[in-house]
Amino acid sequence: MYDINLTVSNLWILIATALVFLMHLGFAALEAGFTRSKNTVNILFKNIGVISIGLLSFAFIGFSLMYPGESSAGGFFGFSGFGLSFLSDSSINYNPSYTLHTDFIFQAMFAATAATIVSGAIAERMKLSAFLIFSLLLVGISYPITGMWKWGGGFLDSMAIPFYDFAGSTLVHSVGGWAALIAAILIGPRIGKFDGIKCIRPHSFALGSIGVLLLWFGWFGFNGGSVLSADPYTLSLVFVTTALGGAAGVISAMITSWIMNKRPDLANTLNGAL
């Protein structure tokens, strides 16, 4: 017999995983819509490439870097072996709320998302081959190591003053943001992008709007799944916070752009939701 609490929580986290996967469709639509039409194919290649490379590299090496085992507790680095050998026994359950398989696929989606954050920052300015190599290194090596510092029992998890990170605010978004900043610095400024009335405008606000709404929808899985159980009180609080936070971002960005530009700006308003 299966434990009902395990079954329900495990099912919810798998549903949340599917919602995070859907966010990659949102990223693809957002980035394609917010760039020039001539770069659409390149953007779509990057988005389908990063999720595929991310899943494979995280399965081959990334997961074992992020969760190296007790021997690396409190450290900066650890590794428990290549490949999917850690998934050989599907009955393994090291957490009362979900199985090892579920943890792998949920974390793999997070890892791929960290790389997707960068694709928007370097849109129209990096070759496809260079970005795919970057994605391989980030998802397979760099992200799992920093993720291990907290989620894998590393030094951040062992600090005397507790270090909190809910839904990857540091380990996913900050790591992805720093990687995006470094990539943007290395590539250089996007000449003409913000040059007044001659600025480079998005070619499809419809695609961009669909992308933002898909991302907002997916964040219910991103944040809700990070509860790591189907606890009704915590989960409902996270859903409400996610909805209100996005709504407040939209209204704040719309009002700010309206005041500064004497008219509401849809691009800024959509970014407010993000």
C-alpha positions as a printed Julia matrix, in Angstrom:
274×3 Matrix{Float64}:
  0.0    0.0     0.0
  1.13   3.52   -0.79
  1.14   6.25    1.82
 -1.65   8.68    0.92
  0.3   11.76    2.03
  3.29  10.73   -0.07
  1.07  10.01   -3.07
 -0.75  13.35   -2.94
  2.38  15.45   -2.3
  4.38  13.57   -4.91
  1.61  14.06   -7.47
  1.43  17.79   -6.73
  5.19  18.23   -7.2
  5.02  16.39  -10.53
  2.18  18.7   -11.62
  4.3   21.66  -10.51
  7.17  20.24  -12.58
  4.92  20.26  -15.65
  4.02  23.9   -14.95
  7.71  24.82  -14.74
  8.27  23.02  -18.04
  5.47  25.15  -19.51
  7.44  28.25  -18.49
  9.92  27.43  -21.23
  7.12  27.94  -23.75
  6.52  31.27  -22.05
 10.19  32.24  -22.34
 10.17  31.27  -26.02
  7.08  33.37  -26.78
  8.29  36.33  -24.69
 11.76  36.46  -26.21
 10.51  35.86  -29.76
  7.94  38.63  -29.41
 10.3   41.12  -27.78
 13.0   40.81  -30.44
 13.05  41.57  -34.16
 11.29  39.13  -36.45
 14.53  38.24  -38.25
 15.87  36.68  -35.03
 12.82  34.55  -34.21
 14.28  31.27  -35.45
 17.5   31.83  -33.48
 15.51  32.57  -30.3
 13.37  29.46  -30.7
 16.43  27.28  -31.3
 17.96  28.6   -28.07
 14.85  27.87  -26.04
 14.33  24.34  -27.32
 18.06  23.71  -27.06
 18.46  24.88  -23.48
 15.71  22.65  -22.08
 17.04  19.61  -23.95
 20.7   20.18  -23.08
 19.7   21.12  -19.55
 17.81  17.9   -18.88
 20.54  15.66  -20.31
 23.47  17.42  -18.65
 21.68  17.56  -15.3
 20.95  13.83  -15.56
 24.52  12.96  -16.54
 26.42  15.07  -14.02
 24.44  17.99  -12.56
 22.23  16.12  -10.09
 25.21  14.26   -8.64
 27.01  17.57   -8.17
 24.05  19.19   -6.46
 23.34  16.23   -4.18
 26.71  14.58   -3.55
 25.76  12.94   -0.27
 26.65  13.29    3.4
 30.41  13.08    2.78
 30.36  16.64    1.42
 28.14  18.15    4.1
 29.21  21.69    4.96
 31.61  21.88    2.03
 31.93  23.72   -1.28
 32.04  20.75   -3.66
 31.07  17.11   -3.86
 30.34  14.49   -6.51
 28.6   11.13   -6.24
 29.15   9.72   -9.73
 28.14  10.05  -13.39
 24.91   9.04  -15.05
 21.58   7.81  -13.87
 22.8    5.07  -11.54
 21.28   6.94   -8.63
 17.86   6.28  -10.19
 18.33   2.52  -10.56
 15.91   1.8    -7.73
 12.61   3.54   -8.39
 11.37   2.73   -4.88
 14.0    4.96   -3.22
 12.3    7.6    -1.09
 14.54   9.77    1.03
 11.91  12.41    1.75
  8.45  11.85    3.28
  6.82  14.04    0.61
  8.29  12.85   -2.71
 10.45  10.24   -4.39
 13.96  10.54   -5.74
 12.69  10.47   -9.32
 10.39  13.38   -8.57
 13.15  15.39   -6.93
 15.39  14.83   -9.96
 12.9   16.01  -12.58
 11.71  18.98  -10.49
 15.28  20.13   -9.89
 16.18  19.54  -13.55
 13.48  22.01  -14.58
 14.88  24.56  -12.15
 18.37  24.04  -13.57
 17.24  24.59  -17.16
 15.35  27.71  -16.1
 18.55  29.23  -14.69
 20.09  29.07  -18.17
 16.93  30.34  -19.87
 17.17  33.53  -17.79
 20.38  34.32  -19.66
 18.89  33.84  -23.12
 16.74  36.94  -22.7
 19.68  39.07  -21.61
 21.76  38.17  -24.67
 18.9   37.93  -27.18
 20.01  38.87  -30.71
 23.65  39.13  -29.63
 25.06  35.61  -29.16
 25.55  32.85  -31.69
 23.45  29.75  -31.22
 26.48  27.46  -30.88
 28.07  29.67  -28.21
 24.85  29.84  -26.2
 24.35  26.06  -26.3
 27.91  25.48  -25.06
 27.31  28.04  -22.32
 24.06  26.26  -21.35
 25.87  22.94  -21.11
 28.49  24.37  -18.74
 26.01  26.33  -16.63
 23.4   23.59  -16.15
 25.82  20.68  -16.03
 28.52  22.16  -13.78
 28.21  25.73  -12.51
 24.6   25.84  -11.32
 24.66  22.45   -9.54
 27.78  23.41   -7.56
 26.25  26.63   -6.24
 22.95  24.82   -5.7
 24.75  22.22   -3.59
 25.92  24.93   -1.22
 22.36  25.18    0.15
 20.12  22.41   -1.17
 22.8   19.73   -1.18
 23.92  20.3     2.42
 26.85  22.58    1.58
 28.36  25.42    3.57
 25.36  27.78    3.21
 23.13  25.12    4.7
 25.53  24.72    7.64
 25.87  28.39    8.59
 25.32  29.37   12.22
 22.99  32.13   11.0
 20.37  30.29    8.89
 20.43  30.96    5.14
 16.97  30.77    3.58
 16.18  30.33   -0.09
 12.6   29.67   -1.06
 11.89  28.75   -4.71
 15.47  29.45   -5.76
 15.42  33.2    -5.23
 19.21  33.04   -4.86
 20.22  29.67   -6.27
 18.18  29.99   -9.48
 17.28  33.62  -10.1
 20.35  35.27   -8.65
 22.73  32.74  -10.2
 20.98  33.12  -13.55
 21.02  36.9   -13.18
 24.74  37.03  -12.43
 25.44  34.75  -15.38
 23.32  37.03  -17.58
 25.16  40.12  -16.33
 28.56  38.59  -17.04
 27.43  37.5   -20.51
 26.07  40.97  -21.26
 29.32  42.61  -20.11
 31.41  40.27  -22.26
 29.24  40.83  -25.33
 28.95  44.58  -24.86
 26.09  47.08  -25.06
 23.15  46.6   -27.4
 23.67  49.67  -29.57
 20.41  51.34  -30.54
 18.17  49.21  -28.33
 17.17  52.13  -26.1
 17.93  55.04  -28.45
 14.84  57.19  -27.92
 12.32  57.2   -30.77
 14.73  55.14  -32.87
 14.95  52.35  -30.31
 14.61  48.73  -31.39
 10.99  47.8   -30.72
  9.49  44.33  -30.11
  8.04  42.88  -33.3
  5.04  41.15  -31.68
  3.43  42.4   -28.49
  0.87  39.62  -28.87
  3.57  36.93  -28.57
  5.23  38.84  -25.73
  1.96  39.13  -23.81
  1.21  35.42  -24.26
  4.72  34.62  -23.01
  4.32  36.73  -19.88
  0.96  35.18  -19.01
  2.38  31.68  -19.52
  5.29  32.55  -17.22
  2.97  33.98  -14.59
  0.88  30.79  -14.81
  4.0   28.62  -14.59
  5.17  30.4   -11.46
  2.32  28.82   -9.55
  4.2   25.58  -10.14
  7.64  27.08   -9.63
  6.72  28.63   -6.28
  4.01  26.17   -5.3
  6.2   23.16   -5.99
  8.89  24.66   -3.79
  6.66  24.0    -0.78
  7.84  20.39   -1.41
  4.53  19.0    -0.23
  0.81  19.45   -0.72
  0.38  21.1     2.66
 -2.89  23.02    2.13
 -2.12  26.05    4.27
  1.37  26.79    2.99
  0.47  25.97   -0.6
 -2.56  28.26   -0.65
 -0.49  31.09    0.87
  2.15  30.69   -1.83
 -0.52  30.75   -4.57
 -2.05  33.94   -3.2
  1.35  35.61   -2.8
  2.36  34.66   -6.35
 -0.87  36.08   -7.79
 -0.76  39.3    -5.78
  2.94  39.83   -6.41
  2.53  39.59  -10.17
 -0.52  41.85  -10.12
  1.28  44.48   -8.03
  4.24  44.36  -10.42
  1.96  44.98  -13.4
  0.16  47.94  -11.82
  3.38  49.48  -10.46
  5.17  49.25  -13.81
  2.14  50.56  -15.72
  1.73  53.6   -13.45
  5.48  54.33  -13.46
  5.73  54.18  -17.27
  2.55  56.26  -17.57
  4.02  59.01  -15.39
  7.46  58.98  -17.04
  6.33  58.63  -20.67
  2.96  60.42  -20.46
  1.36  57.2   -21.71
  1.23  53.56  -20.58
  3.95  51.37  -22.05
  3.02  47.74  -22.65
  6.61  46.46  -22.74
  7.39  47.93  -19.32
  4.05  46.74  -17.95
  4.71  43.17  -19.07
  8.16  43.27  -17.53
  6.5   44.42  -14.31
  4.69  41.1   -14.15
  7.98  39.25  -14.49
